[in-house]
Short mmCIF file of C-alpha atoms in Angstrom, two decimals:
data_model
loop_
_atom_site.label_atom_id
_atom_site.label_comp_id
_atom_site.label_asym_id
_atom_site.label_seq_id
_atom_site.Cartn_x
_atom_site.Cartn_y
_atom_site.Cartn_z
CA MET A 1 54.42 24.31 63.96
CA ARG A 2 56.06 26.80 61.66
CA SER A 3 55.80 25.69 58.04
CA THR A 4 54.45 22.58 56.38
CA PRO A 5 55.12 20.78 53.08
CA ARG A 6 53.59 22.08 49.90
CA THR A 7 51.59 18.84 49.56
CA LEU A 8 48.64 20.65 51.13
CA ILE A 9 48.47 23.54 48.65
CA ARG A 10 44.86 24.71 48.51
CA HIS A 11 43.55 21.14 48.64
CA SER A 12 39.84 20.61 49.22
CA THR A 13 37.98 17.61 50.52
CA VAL A 14 34.37 16.55 50.52
CA ALA A 15 34.56 16.06 54.28
CA LEU A 16 35.55 19.68 54.78
CA SER A 17 32.81 20.80 52.41
CA ALA A 18 30.32 18.85 54.46
CA LEU A 19 31.63 20.55 57.57
CA ALA A 20 31.23 23.91 55.86
CA LEU A 21 27.61 23.08 55.07
CA ALA A 22 26.93 22.74 58.77
CA THR A 23 28.77 25.90 59.78
CA VAL A 24 28.50 28.36 56.90
CA THR A 25 25.45 30.44 56.12
CA ALA A 26 24.62 32.07 52.81
CA CYS A 27 27.11 34.86 53.36
CA GLY A 28 29.60 32.96 55.40
CA GLY A 29 30.16 32.68 59.12
CA ALA A 30 27.64 31.19 61.51
CA SER A 31 27.52 34.49 63.39
CA SER A 32 26.21 36.36 60.36
CA PRO A 33 22.66 35.37 59.32
CA GLU A 34 21.55 35.27 55.74
CA PRO A 35 20.61 38.79 54.67
CA GLY A 36 16.99 39.37 53.96
CA ALA A 37 15.14 42.15 52.20
CA GLY A 38 16.69 45.48 53.07
CA ALA A 39 19.82 43.83 54.48
CA PRO A 40 22.56 43.93 51.83
CA ALA A 41 25.05 41.09 51.82
CA PRO A 42 28.84 41.38 51.83
CA GLY A 43 30.10 42.61 48.50
CA ARG A 44 26.84 44.44 47.80
CA SER A 45 26.30 48.17 47.89
CA GLY A 46 24.91 49.24 51.24
CA PHE A 47 26.37 46.40 53.28
CA THR A 48 27.47 47.59 56.72
CA PRO A 49 30.15 45.43 58.34
CA PRO A 50 30.33 44.93 62.11
CA LYS A 51 31.89 47.99 63.74
CA ILE A 52 35.48 47.08 64.59
CA GLU A 53 38.29 49.57 65.10
CA SER A 54 41.58 49.23 63.27
CA LEU A 55 44.91 49.56 65.05
CA LYS A 56 45.74 53.24 65.55
CA THR A 57 49.46 53.11 66.25
CA LEU A 58 52.11 50.46 65.81
CA GLY A 59 53.86 49.38 68.98
CA ALA A 60 56.55 46.91 69.90
CA GLY A 61 56.07 43.35 68.75
CA GLU A 62 54.60 40.84 71.19
CA GLY A 63 57.24 38.20 70.42
CA GLN A 64 55.17 35.95 68.19
CA VAL A 65 52.46 35.85 65.53
CA ASN A 66 50.07 33.00 64.73
CA LEU A 67 49.14 32.65 61.06
CA VAL A 68 46.67 30.63 59.01
CA ASN A 69 47.97 30.35 55.48
CA TRP A 70 48.01 28.54 52.19
CA ALA A 71 50.97 26.16 51.91
CA GLY A 72 53.91 27.83 50.22
CA TYR A 73 53.09 31.25 51.68
CA VAL A 74 55.07 30.98 54.93
CA GLU A 75 58.40 29.30 54.20
CA ASP A 76 61.27 29.11 56.70
CA GLY A 77 63.67 26.84 54.82
CA GLY A 78 62.16 23.67 56.23
CA ASN A 79 60.93 22.47 52.85
CA ASP A 80 63.78 23.94 50.80
CA PRO A 81 66.84 25.50 52.48
CA LYS A 82 67.01 28.08 49.69
CA VAL A 83 63.43 29.21 50.30
CA ASP A 84 63.14 31.25 53.48
CA TRP A 85 61.55 34.63 54.06
CA VAL A 86 60.37 33.80 57.59
CA THR A 87 63.76 33.65 59.35
CA PRO A 88 64.81 37.15 58.17
CA PHE A 89 61.44 38.47 59.39
CA GLU A 90 61.91 36.88 62.80
CA LYS A 91 65.42 38.32 63.11
CA ALA A 92 64.29 41.79 62.02
CA THR A 93 61.21 42.00 64.23
CA GLY A 94 61.64 39.57 67.10
CA CYS A 95 58.28 38.06 66.18
CA GLN A 96 58.38 34.26 66.12
CA VAL A 97 56.17 32.89 63.33
CA ASN A 98 53.78 30.03 64.14
CA ALA A 99 52.08 28.92 60.92
CA LYS A 100 49.06 26.67 60.41
CA THR A 101 48.52 25.49 56.85
CA ALA A 102 44.86 25.28 55.86
CA GLY A 103 43.72 23.15 52.95
CA THR A 104 40.57 25.06 52.00
CA SER A 105 38.91 28.42 52.42
CA ASP A 106 36.27 26.76 54.60
CA GLU A 107 38.98 25.49 56.91
CA MET A 108 40.53 28.95 57.08
CA VAL A 109 37.22 30.50 58.13
CA ASN A 110 36.68 27.89 60.84
CA LEU A 111 40.24 28.21 62.17
CA MET A 112 39.98 31.99 62.37
CA LYS A 113 36.74 31.69 64.34
CA THR A 114 38.60 29.87 67.11
CA GLY A 115 40.35 33.12 68.10
CA GLU A 116 43.71 31.37 68.20
CA TYR A 117 45.18 33.09 65.12
CA ASP A 118 46.28 36.64 64.40
CA ALA A 119 46.19 36.77 60.61
CA VAL A 120 45.11 34.75 57.58
CA SER A 121 45.89 34.66 53.84
CA ALA A 122 42.26 34.58 52.73
CA SER A 123 41.02 34.02 49.19
CA GLY A 124 37.95 35.81 47.89
CA ASP A 125 35.67 32.91 48.75
CA ALA A 126 36.59 33.37 52.44
CA SER A 127 37.35 37.06 52.92
CA LEU A 128 33.75 38.31 52.77
CA ARG A 129 32.65 35.64 55.21
CA LEU A 130 35.35 36.75 57.63
CA ILE A 131 34.33 40.40 57.27
CA ALA A 132 30.60 39.72 57.65
CA GLY A 133 31.13 37.53 60.70
CA GLY A 134 33.19 40.17 62.48
CA THR A 135 36.14 37.79 62.53
CA VAL A 136 38.60 40.22 60.93
CA ALA A 137 39.21 43.93 61.45
CA PRO A 138 39.78 46.82 59.06
CA VAL A 139 43.47 47.45 58.37
CA ASN A 140 45.15 50.78 58.95
CA THR A 141 47.24 50.88 55.78
CA ALA A 142 49.11 53.94 57.07
CA LEU A 143 50.91 51.50 59.40
CA ILE A 144 51.97 49.34 56.44
CA PRO A 145 54.51 51.33 54.39
CA ASN A 146 54.80 48.74 51.62
CA TYR A 147 51.09 49.01 50.86
CA ALA A 148 51.87 52.11 48.79
CA ASP A 149 53.61 49.95 46.17
CA VAL A 150 50.82 47.40 45.74
CA PHE A 151 49.37 47.31 42.23
CA ALA A 152 46.32 49.56 42.04
CA GLY A 153 44.41 46.74 40.33
CA LEU A 154 44.48 44.77 43.60
CA LYS A 155 43.35 47.53 45.96
CA ASP A 156 39.82 48.50 46.98
CA LYS A 157 38.19 45.37 45.57
CA ALA A 158 34.88 43.87 46.61
CA TRP A 159 36.59 40.95 48.36
CA ASN A 160 39.11 42.99 50.40
CA SER A 161 37.50 46.38 51.04
CA ILE A 162 34.16 47.82 52.12
CA ASP A 163 33.25 51.36 51.05
CA GLY A 164 36.90 52.20 50.49
CA VAL A 165 38.07 50.77 53.82
CA ALA A 166 40.72 48.08 53.41
CA TYR A 167 40.27 44.82 55.31
CA GLY A 168 43.70 43.49 54.47
CA VAL A 169 46.70 43.74 52.19
CA PRO A 170 46.82 41.97 48.80
CA HIS A 171 49.28 39.07 48.69
CA GLY A 172 49.17 38.11 45.01
CA ARG A 173 46.92 36.62 42.35
CA GLY A 174 46.70 33.85 39.83
CA ALA A 175 44.46 32.08 37.35
CA ASN A 176 43.15 28.52 37.25
CA LEU A 177 44.64 27.23 34.02
CA LEU A 178 44.12 24.41 31.53
CA MET A 179 46.99 21.88 31.47
CA TRP A 180 47.59 19.04 29.01
CA ARG A 181 50.21 16.50 28.02
CA THR A 182 51.69 17.63 24.74
CA ASP A 183 52.49 14.08 23.62
CA THR A 184 48.87 12.97 23.92
CA VAL A 185 46.48 15.89 23.52
CA LYS A 186 46.53 17.24 19.98
CA PRO A 187 45.94 19.80 18.69
CA ALA A 188 46.85 22.11 21.56
CA PRO A 189 43.55 23.17 23.20
CA ASP A 190 42.49 26.77 23.61
CA SER A 191 39.06 26.22 25.17
CA TRP A 192 37.58 24.63 28.28
CA GLY A 193 35.38 22.72 25.87
CA VAL A 194 37.95 19.92 25.78
CA VAL A 195 37.26 18.99 29.40
CA PHE A 196 33.49 19.00 28.90
CA ASP A 197 33.15 17.32 25.49
CA PRO A 198 31.01 14.18 26.05
CA ALA A 199 32.69 12.53 23.05
CA SER A 200 36.18 13.28 24.33
CA PRO A 201 38.86 10.79 23.26
CA TYR A 202 40.51 11.50 26.63
CA ALA A 203 37.63 10.13 28.73
CA GLY A 204 38.94 8.67 31.96
CA LYS A 205 42.11 10.75 31.80
CA ILE A 206 40.57 14.17 32.48
CA THR A 207 41.03 15.73 35.91
CA ALA A 208 39.20 18.52 37.72
CA TYR A 209 39.57 20.50 40.95
CA ASP A 210 37.81 18.87 43.89
CA SER A 211 35.77 21.69 45.44
CA PRO A 212 32.24 23.12 45.27
CA ILE A 213 33.79 26.32 43.89
CA TYR A 214 34.57 24.35 40.70
CA ILE A 215 30.89 24.79 39.79
CA ALA A 216 31.93 28.31 38.79
CA ASP A 217 34.26 26.84 36.13
CA ALA A 218 31.30 25.14 34.49
CA ALA A 219 29.25 28.33 34.78
CA LEU A 220 32.06 30.35 33.20
CA TYR A 221 32.17 27.98 30.22
CA LEU A 222 28.39 28.19 29.83
CA MET A 223 28.55 31.97 30.11
CA ALA A 224 30.64 31.98 26.93
CA THR A 225 28.97 29.14 25.04
CA LYS A 226 25.30 29.32 26.10
CA PRO A 227 24.46 33.03 26.11
CA GLU A 228 20.76 32.20 26.25
CA LEU A 229 21.27 31.26 29.92
CA GLY A 230 22.08 34.88 30.68
CA ILE A 231 24.97 34.16 33.05
CA LYS A 232 26.80 37.40 33.82
CA ASN A 233 28.82 36.27 36.83
CA PRO A 234 29.81 32.61 37.43
CA TYR A 235 29.26 33.06 41.17
CA ALA A 236 25.73 34.47 40.72
CA LEU A 237 23.53 31.65 39.48
CA ASP A 238 19.75 31.48 39.64
CA ASP A 239 17.90 28.16 39.59
CA ARG A 240 18.06 27.66 35.83
CA GLN A 241 21.69 28.75 35.48
CA PHE A 242 22.76 26.67 38.45
CA GLN A 243 21.01 23.56 37.18
CA ALA A 244 22.65 23.95 33.77
CA SER A 245 26.07 24.18 35.44
CA VAL A 246 25.39 21.16 37.64
CA ASP A 247 24.11 19.16 34.65
CA LEU A 248 27.29 19.97 32.73
CA LEU A 249 29.41 18.75 35.63
CA LYS A 250 27.37 15.57 35.97
CA GLN A 251 28.01 14.95 32.29
CA GLN A 252 31.70 15.66 32.84
CA ARG A 253 31.76 13.22 35.77
CA LYS A 254 31.77 10.35 33.25
CA LEU A 255 34.97 11.76 31.73
CA VAL A 256 36.89 12.47 34.92
CA GLY A 257 39.40 9.86 36.00
CA GLU A 258 40.25 11.66 39.22
CA TYR A 259 39.33 14.85 41.03
CA TRP A 260 42.50 16.34 42.47
CA SER A 261 42.88 17.90 45.85
CA ASP A 262 46.49 17.12 46.75
CA TYR A 263 48.62 18.87 44.15
CA THR A 264 51.37 16.23 44.31
CA LYS A 265 48.88 13.64 43.13
CA GLU A 266 48.03 15.76 40.09
CA VAL A 267 51.72 16.11 39.30
CA GLN A 268 52.17 12.35 39.56
CA ALA A 269 49.08 11.66 37.44
CA PHE A 270 50.38 13.87 34.64
CA LYS A 271 53.84 12.34 34.88
CA SER A 272 52.46 8.81 34.61
CA GLY A 273 49.90 9.65 31.94
CA ASP A 274 46.94 8.69 34.15
CA SER A 275 45.78 12.28 33.60
CA VAL A 276 46.40 14.08 30.32
CA LEU A 277 44.04 17.06 30.51
CA GLY A 278 42.46 19.25 33.16
CA THR A 279 42.40 22.29 35.40
CA THR A 280 45.56 23.30 37.29
CA TRP A 281 47.57 26.10 38.87
CA GLN A 282 50.80 27.49 37.51
CA VAL A 283 52.74 26.19 40.51
CA ILE A 284 51.60 22.64 39.68
CA ALA A 285 52.64 23.08 36.07
CA ASN A 286 56.02 24.37 37.24
CA VAL A 287 56.61 21.30 39.40
CA ALA A 288 55.37 18.90 36.71
CA ALA A 289 57.62 20.49 34.10
CA ALA A 290 60.60 20.37 36.48
CA ASP A 291 59.86 16.65 36.88
CA LYS A 292 60.12 16.27 33.09
CA ALA A 293 56.39 15.81 32.44
CA PRO A 294 55.59 16.93 28.84
CA ILE A 295 52.98 19.53 29.73
CA GLU A 296 51.79 22.95 28.64
CA VAL A 297 49.24 25.35 30.13
CA THR A 298 47.02 28.10 28.78
CA LEU A 299 44.38 30.59 29.84
CA PRO A 300 41.50 29.43 27.60
CA LYS A 301 39.62 31.82 25.36
CA GLU A 302 36.59 31.78 27.66
CA GLY A 303 38.72 33.16 30.51
CA SER A 304 39.03 31.36 33.83
CA THR A 305 38.37 31.42 37.52
CA GLY A 306 41.24 32.35 39.79
CA TRP A 307 42.26 33.80 43.12
CA SER A 308 43.36 37.05 44.67
CA ASP A 309 44.53 36.46 48.23
CA THR A 310 44.49 38.98 51.05
CA TRP A 311 46.34 38.96 54.37
CA MET A 312 43.73 39.89 56.98
CA ILE A 313 44.09 40.52 60.72
CA ALA A 314 41.84 38.94 63.34
CA ALA A 315 39.48 41.31 65.13
CA ALA A 316 40.63 39.76 68.41
CA ALA A 317 44.29 39.31 67.49
CA LYS A 318 46.43 38.62 70.54
CA HIS A 319 49.57 39.81 68.72
CA PRO A 320 48.37 42.71 66.55
CA ASN A 321 51.71 44.50 66.32
CA CYS A 322 53.52 41.41 65.10
CA ALA A 323 50.61 40.75 62.71
CA TYR A 324 51.01 44.23 61.21
CA LYS A 325 54.75 43.73 60.94
CA TRP A 326 54.12 40.43 59.12
CA MET A 327 51.64 42.00 56.70
CA ASP A 328 54.13 44.73 55.84
CA TRP A 329 56.92 42.16 55.46
CA ILE A 330 55.07 39.71 53.22
CA ILE A 331 54.21 42.47 50.73
CA SER A 332 57.68 44.02 50.86
CA PRO A 333 59.50 43.93 47.50
CA GLN A 334 61.97 41.17 48.40
CA ALA A 335 59.68 38.84 50.37
CA ASN A 336 56.80 39.26 47.95
CA ALA A 337 59.13 38.48 45.04
CA GLN A 338 60.27 35.31 46.80
CA VAL A 339 56.83 34.01 47.70
CA ALA A 340 55.32 34.84 44.30
CA GLU A 341 58.11 33.05 42.48
CA TYR A 342 58.09 30.04 44.80
CA PHE A 343 54.34 29.58 44.70
CA GLY A 344 53.82 30.50 41.07
CA GLU A 345 51.67 33.64 41.03
CA ALA A 346 51.80 37.32 40.28
CA PRO A 347 53.21 39.41 43.15
CA SER A 348 51.16 42.22 44.65
CA ASN A 349 54.07 44.65 45.05
CA ALA A 350 55.06 46.32 41.78
CA LYS A 351 58.67 46.68 42.98
CA SER A 352 58.94 42.90 43.38
CA CYS A 353 59.20 42.51 39.63
CA GLU A 354 62.75 43.88 39.74
CA LEU A 355 63.82 41.32 42.34
CA THR A 356 62.63 37.93 41.10
CA ALA A 357 65.33 35.39 40.24
CA ASP A 358 63.66 34.96 36.87
CA PRO A 359 63.65 38.42 35.31
CA LYS A 360 60.61 37.41 33.24
CA HIS A 361 58.53 36.18 36.18
CA CYS A 362 56.16 39.14 36.22
CA GLU A 363 55.77 38.95 32.46
CA THR A 364 54.97 35.22 32.69
CA PHE A 365 52.38 35.80 35.40
CA HIS A 366 51.00 39.02 33.89
CA ALA A 367 51.61 40.92 37.13
CA ALA A 368 50.82 44.33 35.66
CA ASP A 369 48.53 43.15 32.88
CA GLU A 370 45.04 44.22 33.93
CA ASP A 371 43.66 43.19 30.54
CA TYR A 372 44.77 39.61 31.25
CA TYR A 373 43.20 39.63 34.71
CA SER A 374 40.01 41.13 33.33
CA LYS A 375 39.44 37.61 31.97
CA VAL A 376 39.85 36.04 35.42
CA TRP A 377 36.85 35.69 37.73
CA TYR A 378 38.35 35.61 41.21
CA TRP A 379 36.91 33.13 43.68
CA THR A 380 33.96 34.69 45.48
CA THR A 381 31.51 33.25 48.01
CA PRO A 382 28.16 32.62 46.27
CA ILE A 383 25.33 34.24 48.25
CA ALA A 384 21.54 34.41 47.94
CA GLN A 385 21.62 38.05 46.87
CA CYS A 386 22.81 37.79 43.29
CA LEU A 387 26.29 39.27 42.95
CA ASP A 388 25.54 40.36 39.38
CA GLY A 389 23.10 43.00 40.65
CA ARG A 390 19.81 41.23 39.94
CA THR A 391 17.13 41.79 42.55
CA ASP A 392 14.20 39.97 40.94
CA VAL A 393 15.58 36.46 41.58
CA THR A 394 17.39 34.58 44.32
CA CYS A 395 20.76 33.03 43.57
CA LYS A 396 22.12 29.78 44.94
CA ASP A 397 24.23 30.27 48.06
CA TYR A 398 27.36 28.39 49.04
CA SER A 399 25.51 25.77 51.10
CA GLU A 400 23.56 24.81 47.97
CA TRP A 401 26.78 24.66 45.95
CA THR A 402 28.18 22.30 48.57
CA ARG A 403 25.14 20.02 48.45
CA ALA A 404 25.24 19.97 44.65
CA TRP A 405 28.96 19.14 44.59
CA THR A 406 28.37 16.08 46.76
CA GLU A 407 25.65 15.01 44.32
CA ILE A 408 27.88 15.63 41.29
CA LYS A 409 30.67 13.52 42.75
CA GLY A 410 28.19 10.69 43.51
#
């Protein structure tokens, strides 16, 4: 199929998390064992990725390209006739786009391992797993002209590059925000404390993201409010720090009316008043506001978690030339402006800011505001080697986060 409805945007399920537990090791793919002493993990200094060559020259397209993507990233007019950056690409390149929407990062990793897909829009909690497992190849950015205009703040990051070698092209970025109904929640909140307060007057009408990665949201709040725990990175938690985060979420469980995975359900819950407070994405807020829900959003004072997505090419891509053409297209000024505005995120191409329908889009999403994004902790795969640099303790890896999330949910 080509494109699918936005109802699957980034949704996560316990079933998929359970599947990930069986297939994902501490640093990701089943083909990459947990690093031991003297074997640095992905994202750590000294890590050596599998040796895979990047494409040297760009040839003629192979006629098609198979993509794994977040919903809303590959639109051909099927969901909204006015939203289509796929058809112009197909006409310009002769590469037919076949898109598979994935609901979670775990699903993306597993789909890419099948060898059936050429490229993927991976978030930071998947990209390192794909690199470590040898599933994706380095990218020759010289073959991607539009890469030159990508914001410097998105290049050469721990989740998309190894020792200065790019493993993809940045698609865009966004923060996980706090949303509330303005007719119910007063005063306007400025802290994540409102979703964790055990005496909350909104008990039963608080919502939270349904994924093990949400443990990082609790850790981020504790990092700001319980400095004695010594949390420096919400994805690098030792036993004590992890238990404190899990305990906070178990306490919050009594307040949560519903964990959301399907974004349309969160929109409906805020419209009906079943939910009045909780974590969200800007795209969800946009849809809710367009549906006349009385909502507002903010980046709380503690900061937030968030995402920075990267288009990566499969190491065994059957259509590498079309994949390269797609990566260049999706970060081109016009296409990147369209997708960023449709999805509700900051574009990766600086020139896109001149082409959005809303001239204030980049201002709204802080596209060039590195100070704003310095407060956002992008999703990252938790691994046993502490990502905050500690070497005297072991941190909880993703499989342990998955087990704990199942326990938190009950």
